[in-house]
Short mmCIF file of C-alpha atoms and ligand atoms in Angstrom, two decimals:
data_model
loop_
_atom_site.label_atom_id
_atom_site.label_comp_id
_atom_site.label_asym_id
_atom_site.label_seq_id
_atom_site.Cartn_x
_atom_site.Cartn_y
_atom_site.Cartn_z
CA MET A 1 -35.69 21.48 37.20
CA THR A 2 -32.72 22.63 39.38
CA ASN A 3 -30.37 25.21 39.11
CA ALA A 4 -27.88 22.60 38.77
CA GLU A 5 -29.99 21.11 36.13
CA SER A 6 -30.55 24.13 34.13
CA ARG A 7 -26.26 24.82 34.32
CA THR A 8 -25.96 21.06 32.53
CA VAL A 9 -28.50 22.17 30.10
CA LEU A 10 -27.09 25.44 29.13
CA ARG A 11 -23.55 23.32 28.85
CA ILE A 12 -25.40 20.29 26.82
CA LEU A 13 -26.26 23.48 24.48
CA ASP A 14 -23.27 25.58 24.27
CA ALA A 15 -21.33 22.09 23.53
CA ASN A 16 -23.83 21.09 20.28
CA ALA A 17 -24.05 24.86 19.34
CA ASN A 18 -20.62 24.78 18.34
CA ARG A 19 -20.68 21.41 17.17
CA ALA A 20 -23.83 22.08 14.71
CA GLY A 21 -21.84 25.55 13.77
CA GLU A 22 -18.62 23.63 13.38
CA GLY A 23 -20.33 20.59 11.43
CA LEU A 24 -21.35 23.14 9.08
CA ARG A 25 -19.50 25.58 8.29
CA THR A 26 -17.08 22.07 7.39
CA LEU A 27 -19.39 21.30 4.97
CA GLU A 28 -20.09 24.71 3.31
CA GLU A 29 -16.30 24.52 2.75
CA SER A 30 -16.81 21.40 0.90
CA ALA A 31 -19.98 23.12 -1.50
CA ARG A 32 -17.78 25.96 -1.83
CA PHE A 33 -14.13 24.42 -2.37
CA ILE A 34 -14.65 21.15 -3.87
CA LEU A 35 -18.02 21.78 -5.72
CA ASP A 36 -17.99 24.69 -6.54
CA ASP A 37 -21.76 25.43 -6.02
CA LEU A 38 -22.98 28.77 -5.12
CA CYS A 39 -26.67 27.24 -4.25
CA LEU A 40 -25.04 24.99 -1.40
CA THR A 41 -22.31 27.34 -0.65
CA ASP A 42 -25.54 29.70 0.50
CA CYS A 43 -27.83 27.00 1.84
CA LEU A 44 -25.22 26.01 4.74
CA LYS A 45 -24.62 29.21 5.55
CA THR A 46 -27.71 30.58 6.13
CA HIS A 47 -28.25 27.18 8.30
CA ARG A 48 -25.85 28.61 9.89
CA HIS A 49 -26.64 31.70 10.40
CA ASP A 50 -30.36 30.34 11.19
CA LEU A 51 -28.90 28.56 14.10
CA ALA A 52 -27.12 31.51 15.32
CA VAL A 53 -30.02 33.90 15.67
CA ALA A 54 -31.62 30.57 17.50
CA MET A 55 -29.32 30.78 20.23
CA GLY A 56 -29.21 34.18 20.52
CA ARG A 57 -32.66 33.22 22.56
CA TRP A 58 -29.98 32.36 25.37
CA ASN A 59 -27.40 34.08 26.96
CA ARG A 60 -24.27 33.94 25.58
CA LEU A 61 -22.20 34.68 29.02
CA GLN A 62 -24.45 31.77 30.79
CA LEU A 63 -23.05 29.51 28.04
CA ILE A 64 -19.25 30.46 27.65
CA ASP A 65 -19.84 30.47 31.68
CA SER A 66 -21.65 26.70 31.51
CA ARG A 67 -19.06 25.57 29.60
CA ASP A 68 -15.99 23.40 31.42
CA THR A 69 -13.58 21.67 29.02
CA PRO A 70 -10.97 20.54 31.53
CA GLY A 71 -13.67 19.45 33.21
CA ASP A 72 -15.18 17.55 30.70
CA VAL A 73 -14.62 13.49 30.43
CA GLY A 74 -16.38 13.49 26.98
CA THR A 75 -12.89 15.19 25.27
CA GLN A 76 -11.21 11.93 26.57
CA VAL A 77 -13.25 9.69 24.92
CA THR A 78 -12.15 9.21 20.85
CA THR A 79 -12.45 6.49 18.32
CA ALA A 80 -10.17 5.48 15.95
CA SER A 81 -12.65 6.43 13.00
CA GLU A 82 -13.19 9.98 14.72
CA GLN A 83 -8.57 10.43 14.09
CA SER A 84 -8.75 9.84 10.09
CA ARG A 85 -11.06 10.39 7.09
CA ALA A 86 -10.36 8.28 3.87
CA ASP A 87 -10.73 11.10 1.55
CA LEU A 88 -13.57 14.26 1.15
CA SER A 89 -16.35 12.33 0.91
CA ALA A 90 -15.96 10.87 4.41
CA VAL A 91 -15.11 14.62 5.66
CA ILE A 92 -18.54 15.12 4.44
CA ALA A 93 -20.22 12.26 5.70
CA ALA A 94 -18.64 12.83 8.94
CA ALA A 95 -19.79 16.50 9.38
CA THR A 96 -23.06 15.76 8.20
CA THR A 97 -24.21 12.91 10.89
CA ARG A 98 -22.06 15.02 13.71
CA THR A 99 -23.90 18.65 12.48
CA GLN A 100 -27.83 16.28 12.68
CA GLN A 101 -26.88 14.55 16.04
CA ALA A 102 -25.83 17.89 17.20
CA LEU A 103 -29.03 19.74 16.44
CA ARG A 104 -31.07 16.81 18.01
CA CYS A 105 -29.77 17.71 21.09
CA LEU A 106 -30.30 20.84 20.51
CA GLU A 107 -33.74 20.10 20.20
CA GLU A 108 -34.40 17.47 22.78
CA TYR A 109 -32.70 19.42 25.61
CA GLY A 110 -33.76 22.05 23.90
CA LYS A 111 -37.40 21.20 25.04
CA THR A 112 -36.51 21.21 28.68
CA SER A 113 -36.15 24.37 28.87
CA ASP A 114 -38.27 26.18 25.71
CA PRO A 115 -40.43 24.44 23.22
CA ALA A 116 -40.44 27.54 20.70
CA PHE A 117 -36.39 27.14 20.47
CA ALA A 118 -36.48 23.35 20.17
CA ALA A 119 -39.05 24.30 17.30
CA ARG A 120 -36.71 26.58 16.02
CA ILE A 121 -33.93 23.96 15.68
CA GLU A 122 -36.53 21.50 14.38
CA SER A 123 -37.02 23.61 11.47
CA ILE A 124 -33.53 24.15 10.48
CA ARG A 125 -32.94 20.37 11.03
CA TYR A 126 -35.45 19.19 8.41
CA GLN A 127 -34.04 21.72 6.10
CA CYS A 128 -30.36 20.56 7.40
CA TYR A 129 -31.48 16.82 5.61
CA ALA A 130 -32.65 18.13 2.61
CA THR A 131 -29.08 20.06 2.00
CA PHE A 132 -26.95 17.72 3.33
CA ARG A 133 -28.51 15.34 0.51
CA GLU A 134 -28.15 17.12 -2.21
CA LEU A 135 -24.51 17.92 -1.07
CA GLU A 136 -23.73 14.22 -0.41
CA LEU A 137 -25.81 13.28 -3.81
CA LYS A 138 -23.76 15.71 -5.45
CA MET A 139 -20.67 14.80 -4.04
CA ALA A 140 -21.15 10.69 -5.04
CA GLY A 141 -21.79 11.60 -8.59
CA SER A 142 -19.13 13.74 -8.75
CA ASN A 143 -17.08 10.32 -8.16
CA THR A 144 -18.95 8.89 -9.83
CA ARG A 145 -18.42 10.57 -12.83
CA SER A 146 -14.92 10.98 -11.97
CA ARG A 147 -14.31 6.94 -11.59
CA LYS A 148 -16.16 5.75 -15.13
CA LEU A 149 -13.86 8.40 -17.08
CA ARG A 150 -10.68 7.08 -15.43
CA ASP A 151 -11.88 3.50 -16.42
CA ALA A 152 -12.50 5.07 -20.07
CA ARG A 153 -11.00 3.77 -22.84
CA LEU A 154 -13.49 4.71 -26.02
CA TYR A 155 -15.35 7.72 -26.30
CA ALA A 156 -17.48 8.47 -29.28
CA LEU A 157 -18.79 11.93 -31.04
CA ILE A 158 -22.05 11.77 -32.74
CA ALA A 159 -24.29 14.04 -34.39
CA CYS A 160 -27.66 15.15 -33.58
CA GLU A 161 -30.56 12.72 -35.01
CA PRO A 162 -33.94 12.43 -36.32
CA ASN A 163 -36.06 12.20 -33.18
CA ALA A 164 -35.94 10.40 -30.20
CA ASP A 165 -36.34 7.19 -30.69
CA ARG A 166 -33.73 7.37 -33.51
CA LEU A 167 -31.23 8.99 -30.59
CA GLU A 168 -31.98 6.00 -28.10
CA ALA A 169 -31.40 3.22 -30.96
CA ARG A 170 -27.81 5.28 -31.80
CA ILE A 171 -26.67 5.78 -27.70
CA ALA A 172 -27.62 1.91 -27.11
CA GLU A 173 -25.98 0.58 -29.85
CA LEU A 174 -22.71 2.57 -28.66
CA ALA A 175 -23.57 1.71 -25.08
CA ASP A 176 -23.94 -2.38 -26.05
CA ALA A 177 -20.46 -1.91 -27.94
CA GLN A 178 -19.19 -0.84 -24.86
CA VAL A 179 -18.39 2.62 -25.70
CA ASP A 180 -17.70 4.46 -21.44
CA VAL A 181 -18.54 7.81 -22.96
CA ILE A 182 -20.71 9.82 -25.44
CA GLN A 183 -20.46 13.58 -26.73
CA LEU A 184 -23.04 15.49 -28.29
CA ARG A 185 -21.39 16.82 -31.16
CA ASP A 186 -23.06 18.52 -33.86
CA PRO A 187 -22.49 22.69 -35.18
CA SER A 188 -25.13 22.43 -38.14
CA VAL A 189 -28.31 22.18 -35.45
CA ASP A 190 -30.10 25.00 -33.72
CA ASP A 191 -29.62 25.54 -30.31
CA ARG A 192 -33.32 24.39 -30.02
CA THR A 193 -32.98 20.90 -31.92
CA LEU A 194 -29.16 20.71 -29.78
CA PHE A 195 -30.79 21.18 -25.92
CA GLU A 196 -33.94 18.94 -27.18
CA GLN A 197 -31.28 16.01 -28.44
CA ALA A 198 -29.08 16.65 -25.31
CA ARG A 199 -31.58 16.22 -23.04
CA ILE A 200 -33.17 12.97 -24.07
CA GLY A 201 -29.72 11.86 -24.38
CA ALA A 202 -28.59 12.46 -20.73
CA ALA A 203 -31.65 10.41 -20.02
CA ILE A 204 -31.06 7.08 -22.23
CA ALA A 205 -27.14 7.73 -21.31
CA LYS A 206 -27.61 7.37 -17.61
CA GLN A 207 -29.65 4.52 -17.65
CA ARG A 208 -27.40 2.86 -19.95
CA GLU A 209 -24.85 4.44 -17.33
CA VAL A 210 -22.45 5.91 -20.06
CA LEU A 211 -21.04 8.94 -19.31
CA TRP A 212 -22.66 12.02 -22.12
CA ILE A 213 -21.02 15.21 -22.85
CA ILE A 214 -22.07 18.35 -25.19
CA ASN A 215 -19.61 19.86 -27.05
CA ASP A 216 -19.18 23.44 -27.00
CA ARG A 217 -21.89 24.61 -24.86
CA ALA A 218 -22.06 24.24 -21.11
CA ASP A 219 -25.03 25.86 -20.65
CA ILE A 220 -27.00 23.60 -23.10
CA ALA A 221 -24.52 20.65 -21.07
CA VAL A 222 -25.90 22.29 -17.58
CA ALA A 223 -29.94 22.51 -18.81
CA ALA A 224 -29.81 19.36 -19.86
CA ASP A 225 -28.17 17.76 -17.12
CA ALA A 226 -25.54 16.58 -19.26
CA ASP A 227 -22.45 14.97 -17.86
CA GLY A 228 -20.43 17.31 -19.07
CA VAL A 229 -18.96 19.82 -21.67
CA HIS A 230 -15.95 19.48 -23.90
CA VAL A 231 -14.49 22.75 -25.22
CA GLY A 232 -11.39 23.93 -27.20
CA GLN A 233 -8.79 26.60 -26.93
CA GLU A 234 -10.26 29.54 -28.51
CA GLU A 235 -13.39 29.20 -26.43
CA VAL A 236 -14.36 29.95 -22.96
CA PRO A 237 -11.70 28.98 -20.22
CA VAL A 238 -12.17 25.95 -18.11
CA ASP A 239 -12.05 27.61 -15.00
CA ALA A 240 -14.10 30.12 -15.95
CA LEU A 241 -16.56 27.24 -17.50
CA ARG A 242 -16.19 25.59 -13.59
CA GLY A 243 -18.66 28.40 -12.02
CA VAL A 244 -21.11 27.37 -14.89
CA MET A 245 -20.33 23.46 -14.53
CA GLY A 246 -20.06 23.19 -10.50
CA ARG A 247 -17.67 20.79 -9.37
CA GLU A 248 -19.59 17.75 -10.14
CA ARG A 249 -20.04 17.89 -13.68
CA LEU A 250 -16.88 17.09 -16.16
CA ILE A 251 -15.00 19.94 -18.68
CA GLY A 252 -12.59 18.47 -21.58
CA LEU A 253 -10.21 20.22 -22.94
CA SER A 254 -8.43 19.87 -26.36
CA THR A 255 -4.97 20.27 -26.48
CA HIS A 256 -2.67 20.12 -29.53
CA ASP A 257 0.88 20.15 -28.11
CA ILE A 258 2.79 19.48 -24.80
CA GLU A 259 2.68 23.04 -23.96
CA GLN A 260 -1.28 22.70 -23.86
CA VAL A 261 -1.75 19.98 -21.44
CA HIS A 262 0.76 21.04 -19.08
CA ALA A 263 -1.53 24.61 -19.24
CA ALA A 264 -4.23 22.03 -18.50
CA ALA A 265 -3.13 20.26 -16.50
CA ARG A 266 -3.00 23.80 -13.95
CA THR A 267 -6.99 23.91 -15.01
CA THR A 268 -9.67 21.93 -13.25
CA ALA A 269 -10.20 20.60 -16.46
CA ASP A 270 -11.21 16.91 -15.71
CA TYR A 271 -9.77 15.22 -19.37
CA ILE A 272 -8.39 16.51 -22.28
CA GLY A 273 -8.30 15.28 -25.86
CA CYS A 274 -5.12 15.24 -27.86
CA GLY A 275 -5.08 15.67 -31.63
CA PRO A 276 -5.47 15.73 -34.25
CA THR A 277 -3.75 12.20 -35.01
CA PHE A 278 -4.44 11.33 -38.04
CA PRO A 279 -6.30 13.00 -40.91
CA GLY A 280 -10.19 12.02 -40.92
CA LYS A 281 -13.33 12.62 -42.34
CA THR A 282 -14.94 14.32 -40.02
CA LYS A 283 -13.04 17.52 -39.85
CA SER A 284 -10.21 19.02 -41.54
CA PHE A 285 -7.18 19.90 -40.66
CA ASP A 286 -3.69 21.80 -42.28
CA HIS A 287 -1.12 20.09 -39.08
CA PHE A 288 -1.43 16.71 -37.17
CA PRO A 289 1.15 16.79 -33.96
CA GLY A 290 0.04 13.23 -34.82
CA CYS A 291 2.09 10.65 -32.73
CA VAL A 292 4.87 12.36 -31.61
CA PHE A 293 2.13 14.03 -29.34
CA LEU A 294 0.67 11.51 -27.99
CA LYS A 295 4.48 10.04 -26.64
CA GLN A 296 5.13 13.26 -25.27
CA VAL A 297 1.58 12.79 -23.30
CA SER A 298 2.11 9.13 -22.26
CA ASP A 299 5.80 10.70 -20.82
CA ALA A 300 4.15 13.53 -19.08
CA GLU A 301 1.93 10.94 -17.67
CA GLN A 302 4.58 8.30 -16.77
CA THR A 303 6.62 11.34 -14.56
CA GLY A 304 3.39 11.96 -13.34
CA GLU A 305 3.35 15.04 -14.64
CA LEU A 306 0.06 15.09 -15.79
CA ALA A 307 -2.79 12.91 -13.46
CA LEU A 308 -5.51 13.84 -16.23
CA PRO A 309 -7.11 11.09 -18.30
CA ALA A 310 -5.96 11.94 -21.49
CA PHE A 311 -8.08 10.79 -25.14
CA ALA A 312 -6.17 10.61 -28.47
CA ILE A 313 -8.82 12.03 -31.55
CA GLY A 314 -8.68 12.63 -35.15
CA GLY A 315 -8.57 10.34 -37.57
CA ILE A 316 -8.47 7.16 -35.04
CA GLY A 317 -10.10 3.76 -36.70
CA LEU A 318 -9.20 0.16 -36.30
CA ASP A 319 -6.33 0.56 -39.22
CA ASN A 320 -4.23 3.01 -36.95
CA VAL A 321 -5.44 2.43 -33.36
CA GLU A 322 -2.21 0.08 -32.74
CA GLN A 323 -0.30 3.02 -33.12
CA VAL A 324 -1.93 5.11 -30.66
CA SER A 325 -1.40 2.49 -27.34
CA GLN A 326 2.49 1.96 -28.94
CA ALA A 327 2.71 5.77 -28.23
CA GLY A 328 1.44 5.08 -24.76
CA ILE A 329 -1.93 5.49 -24.79
CA GLY A 330 -5.15 4.20 -23.98
CA ARG A 331 -8.25 5.83 -24.47
CA VAL A 332 -9.23 7.01 -27.82
CA ALA A 333 -11.76 9.57 -29.03
CA VAL A 334 -13.53 8.92 -32.40
CA THR A 335 -16.37 9.81 -35.05
CA GLY A 336 -16.01 8.16 -38.03
CA ALA A 337 -14.57 4.75 -36.92
CA LEU A 338 -18.22 3.93 -34.43
CA ALA A 339 -20.36 5.77 -37.61
CA SER A 340 -21.76 3.00 -39.30
CA HIS A 341 -23.72 0.47 -37.17
CA GLU A 342 -22.17 -3.19 -39.22
CA GLY A 343 -19.76 -4.22 -37.42
CA LEU A 344 -19.47 -1.41 -34.76
CA ARG A 345 -19.06 -3.89 -31.58
CA GLN A 346 -16.68 -5.88 -33.65
CA THR A 347 -14.96 -2.08 -34.27
CA ALA A 348 -15.51 -1.68 -30.91
CA SER A 349 -14.33 -5.09 -28.86
CA THR A 350 -11.03 -4.73 -31.41
CA MET A 351 -10.12 -0.99 -30.51
CA ARG A 352 -10.89 -1.48 -26.92
CA GLU A 353 -8.30 -4.91 -26.77
CA ILE A 354 -5.71 -3.20 -28.57
CA LEU A 355 -6.13 0.25 -25.92
CA GLU A 356 -5.74 -2.29 -23.21
CA ARG A 357 -2.55 -3.21 -23.72
CA VAL A 358 -1.39 0.53 -22.12
CA PRO A 359 -2.34 -0.06 -18.78
CA PHE A 360 -3.61 2.47 -16.78
CA ARG A 361 -1.52 4.88 -14.17
CA LEU A 362 -3.07 4.41 -10.84
CA THR A 363 -3.41 7.22 -9.21
CA ALA A 364 -3.63 8.16 -5.54
CA ASP A 365 -6.44 10.05 -6.70
CA SER A 366 -8.36 6.80 -7.89
CA GLU A 367 -7.44 4.97 -4.75
CA ALA A 368 -9.24 7.35 -3.35
CA VAL A 369 -11.97 7.57 -5.44
CA GLY A 370 -12.59 3.52 -5.76
CA SER A 371 -12.57 3.69 -1.71
CA VAL A 372 -15.54 5.74 -1.76
CA LEU A 373 -17.51 4.10 -3.92
CA GLU A 374 -17.02 0.82 -1.65
CA ARG A 375 -18.20 2.28 1.05
C1 LIG B 1 -12.75 14.54 -26.88
C2 LIG B 1 -12.58 15.72 -27.99
N1 LIG B 1 -11.48 16.21 -28.17
C3 LIG B 1 -11.33 16.96 -28.79
C4 LIG B 1 -12.58 17.57 -29.49
C5 LIG B 1 -12.20 19.12 -30.80
O1 LIG B 1 -13.06 20.22 -29.64
P1 LIG B 1 -12.57 21.29 -30.52
O2 LIG B 1 -11.18 21.54 -30.41
O3 LIG B 1 -13.69 22.64 -29.15
O4 LIG B 1 -13.06 21.29 -32.09
P2 LIG B 1 -14.69 21.16 -32.28
O5 LIG B 1 -15.14 19.60 -31.86
O6 LIG B 1 -15.74 22.11 -31.63
O7 LIG B 1 -15.18 21.62 -33.43
C6 LIG B 1 -13.93 17.35 -29.31
N2 LIG B 1 -14.82 17.66 -29.44
N3 LIG B 1 -13.66 16.23 -28.43
C1 TZP B 2 -14.00 16.92 -33.17
C2 TZP B 2 -11.83 16.82 -34.11
N1 TZP B 2 -11.46 17.19 -33.29
C3 TZP B 2 -10.42 16.93 -33.80
S1 TZP B 2 -10.68 15.68 -34.92
C4 TZP B 2 -12.09 15.67 -34.96
C5 TZP B 2 -12.51 14.63 -35.28
C6 TZP B 2 -13.02 13.23 -35.08
O1 TZP B 2 -14.06 12.77 -35.96
P1 TZP B 2 -12.99 11.36 -36.62
O2 TZP B 2 -12.86 10.15 -35.47
O3 TZP B 2 -13.55 11.43 -37.53
O4 TZP B 2 -11.90 11.96 -37.02
MG1 MG B 3 -15.19 23.48 -29.83
#
């Protein structure tokens, strides 16, 4: 190669090392701040570090000296798609593509001067493929869960079943009845049983495209690969659980008055349970905030103070679901109302019909999620 050619190669290497480093940093921020994923954050940081070490092969001053940004004709070539990003997933998609392309350029042009350098870059590029795959899938999983949750009307709480077949049958009948979310809630079983049922249920729920939530136990929810956990006011705070759950899994929080609702909106909770609404047979209470509370929650939704999906809970069934919808709440969580096989589909469909009288508020967030899925 002539001196001029070597200088051009250095210029290309410098530009692409910067591009790859910036792309990796962009992705690191998404793993850290969007997904709260320590492991992915660490991987991305390692790739960035490995790239910097590999680039140490070149004299830094020579690289900088080869740089000629004002004379770079490429800086004037921009496309409309570069100027806007529809949402956070689009930021990630653009950064992964840009990083991969930059690494490939480093490898190809690096081969002209140093095959060993090119081989190091190739290895980083392959490691990046695996990390980017995980990052994009986690992001997509998080979007899918949030979207399903936003579209949910019916949420059923179930106990453990005596075996896997019975659990499968139970989840199947609820899915067939168009139940959107199922929570495994069983204070009477030991941890091992709860975990086993949580794990089996997670696989079945995934097949059936129903969200699968574990009551109280974030550890079991993660270990069983469930979609999320539901916790109460006296349990570990939502933001502390977020580190355990990651951004891609859901956290639901029980609320019993409007102050708790406003406080929940300031956490990273994905949805709230509101109640107890009416007395029921599943759990007993001394105090019922009832429909007065539900109306306050609905008002907070209307004013935009509350953007989290809110599920009314406690003693709700065919006989009183109309009161819930009249209070302005279009989502319910129930145990007793969907406990019996008899007439399950009919009960669920009538409840849904009544709940659908309450339109969902379309938030900027839900529109953004929709646009990701349409791509
Ligand atoms: C959807 C939903 N809402 C509320 C609750 C109640 O949770 P909590 O107050 O923690 O009581 P227990 O269920 O743990 O007895 C819930 N489980 N699900
Ligand atoms: C767990 C829980 N938390 C508030 S009410 C309730 C029980 C819901 O079951 P049901 O619908 O049978 O009242
Ligand atoms: Mg609880």
